[in-house]
CSV table of C-alpha atoms in Angstrom, one decimal:
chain,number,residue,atom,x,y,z
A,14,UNK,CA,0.0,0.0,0.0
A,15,UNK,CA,1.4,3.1,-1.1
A,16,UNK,CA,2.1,5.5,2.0
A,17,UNK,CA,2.0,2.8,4.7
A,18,UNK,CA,4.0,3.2,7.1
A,19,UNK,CA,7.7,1.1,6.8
A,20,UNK,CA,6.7,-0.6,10.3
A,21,UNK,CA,3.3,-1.9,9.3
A,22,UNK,CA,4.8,-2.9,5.8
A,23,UNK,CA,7.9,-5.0,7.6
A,24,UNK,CA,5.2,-6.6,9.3
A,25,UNK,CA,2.8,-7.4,6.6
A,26,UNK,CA,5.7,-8.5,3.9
A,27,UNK,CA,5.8,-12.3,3.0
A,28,UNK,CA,7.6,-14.6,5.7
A,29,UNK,CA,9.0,-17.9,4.1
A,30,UNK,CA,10.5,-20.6,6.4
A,31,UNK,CA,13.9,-22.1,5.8
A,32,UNK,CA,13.6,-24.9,3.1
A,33,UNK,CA,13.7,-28.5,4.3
A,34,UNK,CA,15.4,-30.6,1.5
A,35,UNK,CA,15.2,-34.3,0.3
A,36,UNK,CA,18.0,-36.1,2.0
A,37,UNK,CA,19.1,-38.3,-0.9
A,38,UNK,CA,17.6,-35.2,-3.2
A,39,UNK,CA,18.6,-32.3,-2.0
A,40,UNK,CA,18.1,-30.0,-4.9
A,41,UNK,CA,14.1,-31.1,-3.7
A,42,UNK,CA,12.7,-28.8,-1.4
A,43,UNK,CA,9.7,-27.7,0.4
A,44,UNK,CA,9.4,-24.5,2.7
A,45,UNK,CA,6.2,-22.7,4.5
A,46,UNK,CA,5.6,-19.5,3.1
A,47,UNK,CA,2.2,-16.7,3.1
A,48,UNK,CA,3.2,-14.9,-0.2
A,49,UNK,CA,-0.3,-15.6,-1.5
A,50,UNK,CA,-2.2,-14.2,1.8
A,51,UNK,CA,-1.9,-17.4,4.1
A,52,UNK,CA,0.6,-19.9,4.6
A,53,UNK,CA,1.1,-22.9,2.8
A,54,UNK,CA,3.5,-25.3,1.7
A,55,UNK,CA,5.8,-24.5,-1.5
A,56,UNK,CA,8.4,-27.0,-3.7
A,57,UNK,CA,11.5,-25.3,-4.9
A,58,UNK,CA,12.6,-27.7,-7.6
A,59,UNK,CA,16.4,-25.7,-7.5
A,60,UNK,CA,18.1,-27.3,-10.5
A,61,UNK,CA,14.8,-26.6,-12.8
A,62,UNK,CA,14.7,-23.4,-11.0
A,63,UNK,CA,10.9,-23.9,-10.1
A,64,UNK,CA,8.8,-22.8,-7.5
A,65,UNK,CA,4.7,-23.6,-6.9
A,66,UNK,CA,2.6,-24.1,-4.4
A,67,UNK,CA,1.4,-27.9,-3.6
A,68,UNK,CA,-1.0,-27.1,-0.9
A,69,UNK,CA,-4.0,-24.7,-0.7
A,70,UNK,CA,-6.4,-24.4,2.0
A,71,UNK,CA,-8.9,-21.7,3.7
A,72,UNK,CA,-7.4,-22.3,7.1
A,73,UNK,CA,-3.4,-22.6,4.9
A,74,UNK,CA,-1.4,-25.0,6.1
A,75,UNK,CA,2.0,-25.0,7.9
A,76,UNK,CA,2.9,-29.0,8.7
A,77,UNK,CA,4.6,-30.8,6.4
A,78,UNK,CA,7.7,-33.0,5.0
A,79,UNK,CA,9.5,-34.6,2.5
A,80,UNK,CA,10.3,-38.0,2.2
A,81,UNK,CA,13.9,-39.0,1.7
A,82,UNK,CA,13.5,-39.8,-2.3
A,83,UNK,CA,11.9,-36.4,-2.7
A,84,UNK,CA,9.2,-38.2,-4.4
A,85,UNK,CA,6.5,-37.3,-2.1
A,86,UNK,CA,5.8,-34.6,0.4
A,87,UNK,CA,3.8,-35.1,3.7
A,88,UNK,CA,1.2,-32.5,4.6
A,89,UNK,CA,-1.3,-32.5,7.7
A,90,UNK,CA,-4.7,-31.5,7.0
A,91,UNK,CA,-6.7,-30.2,10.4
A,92,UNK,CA,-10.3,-29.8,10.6
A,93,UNK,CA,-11.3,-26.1,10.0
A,94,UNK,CA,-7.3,-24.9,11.8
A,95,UNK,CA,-8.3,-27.2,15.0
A,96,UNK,CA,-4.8,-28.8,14.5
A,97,UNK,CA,-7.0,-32.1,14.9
A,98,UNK,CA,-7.1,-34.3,11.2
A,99,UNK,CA,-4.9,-36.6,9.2
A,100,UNK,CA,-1.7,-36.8,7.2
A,101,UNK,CA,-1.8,-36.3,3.5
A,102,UNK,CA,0.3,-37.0,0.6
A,103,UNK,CA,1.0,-35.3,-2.5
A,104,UNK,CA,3.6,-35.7,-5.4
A,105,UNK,CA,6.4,-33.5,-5.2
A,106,UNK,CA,5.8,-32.5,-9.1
A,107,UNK,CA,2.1,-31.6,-8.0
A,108,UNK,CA,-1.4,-33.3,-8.3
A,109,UNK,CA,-4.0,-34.6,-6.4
A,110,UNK,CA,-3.2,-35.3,-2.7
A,111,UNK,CA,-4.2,-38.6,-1.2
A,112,UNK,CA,-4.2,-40.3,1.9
A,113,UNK,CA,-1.1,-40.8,3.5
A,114,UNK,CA,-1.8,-43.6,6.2
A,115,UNK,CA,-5.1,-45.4,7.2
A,116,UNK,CA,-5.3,-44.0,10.4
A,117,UNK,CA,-8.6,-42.0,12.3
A,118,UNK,CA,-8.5,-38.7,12.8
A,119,UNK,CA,-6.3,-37.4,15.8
A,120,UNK,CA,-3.5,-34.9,17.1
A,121,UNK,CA,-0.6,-35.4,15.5
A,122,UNK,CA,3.0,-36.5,17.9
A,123,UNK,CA,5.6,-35.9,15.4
A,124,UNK,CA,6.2,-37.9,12.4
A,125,UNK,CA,9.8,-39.9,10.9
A,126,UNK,CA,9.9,-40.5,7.5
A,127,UNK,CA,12.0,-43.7,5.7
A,128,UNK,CA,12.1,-44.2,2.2
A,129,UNK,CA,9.6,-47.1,2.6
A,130,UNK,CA,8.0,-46.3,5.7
A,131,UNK,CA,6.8,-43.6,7.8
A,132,UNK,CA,6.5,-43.9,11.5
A,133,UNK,CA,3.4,-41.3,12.7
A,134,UNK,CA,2.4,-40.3,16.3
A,135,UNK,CA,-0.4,-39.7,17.3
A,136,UNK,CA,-2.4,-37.8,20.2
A,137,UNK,CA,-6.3,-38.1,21.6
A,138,UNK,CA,-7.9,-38.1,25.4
A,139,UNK,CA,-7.0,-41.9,25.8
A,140,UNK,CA,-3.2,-40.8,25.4
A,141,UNK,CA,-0.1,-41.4,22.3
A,142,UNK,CA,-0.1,-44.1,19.9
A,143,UNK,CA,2.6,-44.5,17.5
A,144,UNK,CA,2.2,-46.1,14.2
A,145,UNK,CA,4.6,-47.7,11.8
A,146,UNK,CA,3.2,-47.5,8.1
A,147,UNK,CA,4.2,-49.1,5.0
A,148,UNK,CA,2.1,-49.1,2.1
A,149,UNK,CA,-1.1,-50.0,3.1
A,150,UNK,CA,0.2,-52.1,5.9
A,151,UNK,CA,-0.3,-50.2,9.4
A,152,UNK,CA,1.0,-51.8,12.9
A,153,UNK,CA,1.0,-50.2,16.6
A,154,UNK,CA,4.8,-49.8,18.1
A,155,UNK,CA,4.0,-47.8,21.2
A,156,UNK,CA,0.9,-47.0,23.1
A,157,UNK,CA,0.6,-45.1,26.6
A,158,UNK,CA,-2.0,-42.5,28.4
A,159,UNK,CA,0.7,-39.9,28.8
A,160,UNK,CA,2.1,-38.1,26.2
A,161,UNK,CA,4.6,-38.9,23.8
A,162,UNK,CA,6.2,-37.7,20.7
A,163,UNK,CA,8.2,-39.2,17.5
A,164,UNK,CA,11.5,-37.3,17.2
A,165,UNK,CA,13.9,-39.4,14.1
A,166,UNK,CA,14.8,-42.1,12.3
A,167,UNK,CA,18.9,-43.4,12.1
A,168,UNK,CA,19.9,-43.2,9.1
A,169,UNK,CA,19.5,-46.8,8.3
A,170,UNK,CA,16.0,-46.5,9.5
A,171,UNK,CA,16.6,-49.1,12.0
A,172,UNK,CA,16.3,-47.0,15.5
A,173,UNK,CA,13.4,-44.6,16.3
A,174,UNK,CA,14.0,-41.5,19.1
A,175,UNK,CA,11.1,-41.1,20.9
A,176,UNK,CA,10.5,-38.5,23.3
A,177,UNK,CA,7.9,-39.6,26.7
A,178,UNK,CA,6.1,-38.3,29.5
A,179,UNK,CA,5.6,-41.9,31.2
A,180,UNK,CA,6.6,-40.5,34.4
A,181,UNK,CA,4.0,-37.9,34.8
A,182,UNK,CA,5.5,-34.5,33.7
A,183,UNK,CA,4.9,-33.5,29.9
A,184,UNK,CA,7.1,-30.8,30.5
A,185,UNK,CA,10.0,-32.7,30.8
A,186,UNK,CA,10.2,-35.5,29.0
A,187,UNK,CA,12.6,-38.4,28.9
A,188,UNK,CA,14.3,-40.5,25.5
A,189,UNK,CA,13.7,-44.1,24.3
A,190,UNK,CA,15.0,-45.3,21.7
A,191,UNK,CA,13.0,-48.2,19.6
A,192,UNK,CA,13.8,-50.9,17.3
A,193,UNK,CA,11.0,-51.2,14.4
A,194,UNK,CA,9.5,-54.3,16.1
A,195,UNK,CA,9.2,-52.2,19.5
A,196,UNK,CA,11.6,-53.1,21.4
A,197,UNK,CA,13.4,-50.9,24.0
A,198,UNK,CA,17.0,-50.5,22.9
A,199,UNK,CA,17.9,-47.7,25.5
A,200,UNK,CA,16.3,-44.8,27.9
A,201,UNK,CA,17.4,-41.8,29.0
A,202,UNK,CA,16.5,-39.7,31.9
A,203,UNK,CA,18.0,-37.0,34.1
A,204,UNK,CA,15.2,-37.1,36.7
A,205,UNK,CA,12.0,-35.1,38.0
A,206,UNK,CA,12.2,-31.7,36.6
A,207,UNK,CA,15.0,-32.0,33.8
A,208,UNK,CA,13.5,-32.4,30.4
A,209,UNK,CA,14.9,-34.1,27.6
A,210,UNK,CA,15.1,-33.8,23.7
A,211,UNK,CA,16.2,-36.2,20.8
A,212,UNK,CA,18.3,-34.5,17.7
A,213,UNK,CA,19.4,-35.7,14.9
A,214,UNK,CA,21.2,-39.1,14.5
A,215,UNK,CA,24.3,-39.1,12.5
A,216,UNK,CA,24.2,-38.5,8.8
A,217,UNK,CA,26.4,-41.5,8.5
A,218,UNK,CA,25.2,-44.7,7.5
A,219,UNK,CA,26.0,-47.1,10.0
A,220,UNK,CA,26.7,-44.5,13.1
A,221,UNK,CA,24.4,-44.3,15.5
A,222,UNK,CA,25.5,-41.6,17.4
A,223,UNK,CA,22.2,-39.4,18.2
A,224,UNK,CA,22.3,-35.5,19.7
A,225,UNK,CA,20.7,-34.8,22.9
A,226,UNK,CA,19.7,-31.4,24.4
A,227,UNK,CA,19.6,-31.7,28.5
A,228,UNK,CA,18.8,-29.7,31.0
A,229,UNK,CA,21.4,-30.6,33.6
A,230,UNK,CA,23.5,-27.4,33.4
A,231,UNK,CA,20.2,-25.0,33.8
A,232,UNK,CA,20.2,-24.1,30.0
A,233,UNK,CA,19.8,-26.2,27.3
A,234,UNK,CA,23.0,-28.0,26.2
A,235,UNK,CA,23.8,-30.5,24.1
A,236,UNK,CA,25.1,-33.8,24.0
A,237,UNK,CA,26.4,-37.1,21.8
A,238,UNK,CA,24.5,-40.0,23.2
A,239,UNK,CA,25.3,-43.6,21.9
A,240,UNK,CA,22.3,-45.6,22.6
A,241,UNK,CA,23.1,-48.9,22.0
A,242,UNK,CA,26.7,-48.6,24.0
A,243,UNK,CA,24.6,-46.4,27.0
A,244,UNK,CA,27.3,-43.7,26.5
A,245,UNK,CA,26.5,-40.1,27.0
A,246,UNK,CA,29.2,-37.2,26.2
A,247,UNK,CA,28.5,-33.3,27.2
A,248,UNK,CA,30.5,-30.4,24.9
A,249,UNK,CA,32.8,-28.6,25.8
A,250,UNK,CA,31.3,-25.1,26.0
A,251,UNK,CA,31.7,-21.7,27.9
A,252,UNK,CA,28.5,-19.9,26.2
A,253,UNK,CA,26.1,-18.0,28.7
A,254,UNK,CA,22.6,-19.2,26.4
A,255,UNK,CA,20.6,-21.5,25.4
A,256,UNK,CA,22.4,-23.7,22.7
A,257,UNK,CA,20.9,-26.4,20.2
A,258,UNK,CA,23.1,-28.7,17.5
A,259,UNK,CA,22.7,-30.7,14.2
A,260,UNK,CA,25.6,-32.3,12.1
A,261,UNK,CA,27.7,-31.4,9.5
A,262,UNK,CA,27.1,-33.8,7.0
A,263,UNK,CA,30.7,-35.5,7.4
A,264,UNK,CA,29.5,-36.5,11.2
A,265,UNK,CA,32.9,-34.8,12.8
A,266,UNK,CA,31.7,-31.6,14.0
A,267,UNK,CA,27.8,-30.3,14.8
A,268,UNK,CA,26.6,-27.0,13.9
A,269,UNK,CA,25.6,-24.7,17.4
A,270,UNK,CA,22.5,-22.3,17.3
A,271,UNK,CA,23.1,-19.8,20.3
A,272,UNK,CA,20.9,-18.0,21.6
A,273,UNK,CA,21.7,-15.2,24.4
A,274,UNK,CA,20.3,-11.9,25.7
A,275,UNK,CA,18.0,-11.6,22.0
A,276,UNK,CA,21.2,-12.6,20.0
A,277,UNK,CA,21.5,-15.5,17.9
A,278,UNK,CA,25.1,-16.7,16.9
A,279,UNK,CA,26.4,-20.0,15.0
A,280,UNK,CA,29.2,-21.9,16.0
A,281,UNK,CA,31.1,-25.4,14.6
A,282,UNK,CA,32.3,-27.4,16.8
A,283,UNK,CA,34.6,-30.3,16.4
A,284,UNK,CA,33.9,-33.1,17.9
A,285,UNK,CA,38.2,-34.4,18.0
A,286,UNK,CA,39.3,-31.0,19.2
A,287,UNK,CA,35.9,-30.9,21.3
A,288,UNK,CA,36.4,-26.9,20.2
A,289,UNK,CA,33.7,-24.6,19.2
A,290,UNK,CA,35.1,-21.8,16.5
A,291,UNK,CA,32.3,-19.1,16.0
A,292,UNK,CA,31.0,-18.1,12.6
A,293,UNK,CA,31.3,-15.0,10.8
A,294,UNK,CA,27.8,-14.1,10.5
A,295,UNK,CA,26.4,-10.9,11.1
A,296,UNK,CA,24.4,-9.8,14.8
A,297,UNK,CA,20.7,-10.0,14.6
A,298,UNK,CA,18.4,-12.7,15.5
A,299,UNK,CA,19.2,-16.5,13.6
A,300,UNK,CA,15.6,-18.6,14.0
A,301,UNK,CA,16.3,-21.4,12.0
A,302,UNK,CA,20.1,-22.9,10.6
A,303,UNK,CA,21.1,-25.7,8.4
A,304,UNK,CA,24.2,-27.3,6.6
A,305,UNK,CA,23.7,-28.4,3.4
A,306,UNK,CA,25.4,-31.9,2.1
A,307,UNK,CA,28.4,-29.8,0.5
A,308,UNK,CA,29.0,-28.0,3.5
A,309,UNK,CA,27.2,-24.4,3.2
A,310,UNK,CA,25.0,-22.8,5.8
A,311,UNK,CA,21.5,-21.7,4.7
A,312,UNK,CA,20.2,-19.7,7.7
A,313,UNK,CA,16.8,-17.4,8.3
A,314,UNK,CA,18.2,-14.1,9.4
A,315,UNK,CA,17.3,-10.7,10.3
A,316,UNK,CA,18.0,-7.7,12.8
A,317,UNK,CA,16.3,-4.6,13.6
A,318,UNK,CA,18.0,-3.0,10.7
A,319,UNK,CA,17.9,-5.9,8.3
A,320,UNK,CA,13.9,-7.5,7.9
A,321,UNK,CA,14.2,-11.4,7.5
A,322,UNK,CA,16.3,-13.0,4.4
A,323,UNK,CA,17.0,-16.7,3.9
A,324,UNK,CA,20.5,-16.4,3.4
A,325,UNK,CA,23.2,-19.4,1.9
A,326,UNK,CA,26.6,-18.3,4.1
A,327,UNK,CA,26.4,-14.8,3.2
A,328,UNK,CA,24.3,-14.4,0.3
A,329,UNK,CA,20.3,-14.2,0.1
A,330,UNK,CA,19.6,-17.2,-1.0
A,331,UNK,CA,15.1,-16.7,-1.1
A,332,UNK,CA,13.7,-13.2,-1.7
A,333,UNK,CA,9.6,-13.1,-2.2
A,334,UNK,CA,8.3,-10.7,-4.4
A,335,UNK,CA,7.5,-7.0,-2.3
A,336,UNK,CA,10.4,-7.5,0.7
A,337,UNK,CA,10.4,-5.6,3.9
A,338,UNK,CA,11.5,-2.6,4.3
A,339,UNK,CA,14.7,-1.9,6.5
A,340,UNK,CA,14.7,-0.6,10.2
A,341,UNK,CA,17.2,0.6,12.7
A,342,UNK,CA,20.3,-1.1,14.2
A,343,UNK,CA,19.5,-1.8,17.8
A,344,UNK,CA,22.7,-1.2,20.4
A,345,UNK,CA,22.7,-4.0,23.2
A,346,UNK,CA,22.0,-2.7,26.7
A,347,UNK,CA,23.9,-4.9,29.2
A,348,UNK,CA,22.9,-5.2,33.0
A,349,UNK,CA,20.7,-7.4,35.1
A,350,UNK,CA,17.9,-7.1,32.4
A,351,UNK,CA,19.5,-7.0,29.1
A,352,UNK,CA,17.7,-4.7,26.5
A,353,UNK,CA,18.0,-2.7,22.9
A,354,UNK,CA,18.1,1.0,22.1
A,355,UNK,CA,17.6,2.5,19.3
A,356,UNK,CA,17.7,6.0,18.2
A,357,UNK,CA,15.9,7.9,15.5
A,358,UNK,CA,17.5,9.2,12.5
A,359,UNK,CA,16.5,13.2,13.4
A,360,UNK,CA,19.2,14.9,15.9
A,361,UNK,CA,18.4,15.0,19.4
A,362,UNK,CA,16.5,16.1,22.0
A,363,UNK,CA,14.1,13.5,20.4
């Protein structure tokens, strides 16, 4: 709108997630994104150079993945935005969605995908249930009144993360990790009060080494855990925030998300020198980070004086049509509540 004011057009300009790719495709993506008035899920075919919309709904529609082919893209459909429904599928090309598993109409509890199965959680009064689908074929692998939630799949799809509530307290859940037939291969627990939450397993094929975030140090840290040799290994770290990890895709080092004080930093740290080496990105707030399979960063970025970018190391990698326009650099106020100042462009007194 012409004459709008910069602040109401920042907000009102198109907001696109950071694209999840196709493990063994990853030139197949799919990203959330409200370009067209309400958010919905997109494929970016990036060597055709393609972009379209594969879902369209009154209520739009923000939960989705892609399987590890690429072929097909998960999406859930919710009753009217009451996030209660089923999981659909549609071809990544396009067409008509279909009916991704035959299950009833519930909550969903996280979903893992395999490249011939798909293990899907779901949520209702009587408590989690978690499925393993393949094909037509659909058999129980968990059930329990409390609340549970798929994390991941190894990489071989032979282990399933779980996250559970068993003991009582949703809030802070513990691990347990599943073979396909059900059985328990491991737990993990740090007690009432700490929560727990499963990562992602190893790129490699045959490593089983899955990433943990725990609560023990008061933040949110991670870990290693190897689950089948019940061996747990904290980082080395001397960072004030909260901190998250995923892998670089040659398993040796883990990419850290940091967040402290309204700041958001990235950091790669080697697992050998058990050393974390700070990127040089610039300040501003970092929602969502990535390394692709040749080794770049794709990150969501933005600041007070920059409006959001999807960004591949330093470049923008997504721009929608009509961007945001920029703001004002914000200055960090330290003390015992951190804060931002910002000053207007005419001279003082303001």
């Amino acid at each position: 709108m012409t004459g709008e004011a910069a602040w109401r057009a920042r907000f009102r300009a198109p907001q696109t997630s950071l694209p999840e790719w196709a493990r063994d495709e990853p030139d197949r993506l799919i990203y959330a994104s409200n370009r067209e008035g309400k958010v919905e899920l997109y494929a970016w075919d990036r060597a055709g150079g393609r972009r379209y919309r594969l879902t369209d709904r009154p209520e739009g529609t923000r939960l989705g993945a892609i399987e590890p082919g690429g072929e097909l893209v998960w999406w859930f459909d919710d009753e009217r935005g009451s996030e209660h429904g089923t999981w659909k599928v549609v071809p990544f090309t396009g067409g008509e969605a279909r009916s991704a598993a035959n299950l009833a109409p519930a909550y969903p509890a996280g979903l893992a995908l395999g490249h011939e199965l798909a293990v899907v959680g779901t949520s209702s009064p009587e408590g989690t249930e978690v499925w393993l689908t393949a094909g037509e074929a659909v058999r129980l692998l968990y059930r329990h009144r409390e609340q549970a939630e798929v994390a991941t799949l190894s990489r071989d799809e032979r282990l399933l993360a779980l996250e559970h509530s068993e003991h009582g307290d949703s809030r802070h859940p513990a691990l347990r990790v599943l073979a396909l037939d059900g059985r328990t291969v491991a737990e993990l627990w740090d007690g009432p009060g700490l929560g727990l939450q499963a990562g992602p397993w190893s790129p490699l094929a045959g490593d089983q080494r899955l990433i943990v975030v725990g609560e023990r140090a008061g933040m949110p840290r991670p870990a290693v855990w190897w689950p089948e040799q019940g061996r747990r290994e904290e980082l080395r770290l001397d960072l004030p925030g909260e901190v998250r990890a995923s892998w670089y895709p040659d398993g040796t080092a883990l990419l850290l998300h940091h967040l402290h004080w309204g700041r958001a930093e990235l950091y790669r740290y080697s697992l050998a020198e058990r050393r974390a080496v700070r990127l040089p990105l610039p300040d501003g707030w970092i929602s969502e980070a990535r390394v692709r399979p040749d080794g770049t960063i794709w990150y969501r970025h933005e600041s007070g004086a920059v409006p959001p970018r999807l960004r591949e190391d330093g470049r923008v990698l997504l721009e929608e049509e009509g961007p945001a326009p920029p703001g004002a650099f914000y200055r960090d106020l330290e003390g015992p509540v951190p804060g931002f100042l910002v000053r207007p462009p005419a001279p003082a007194p303001y």
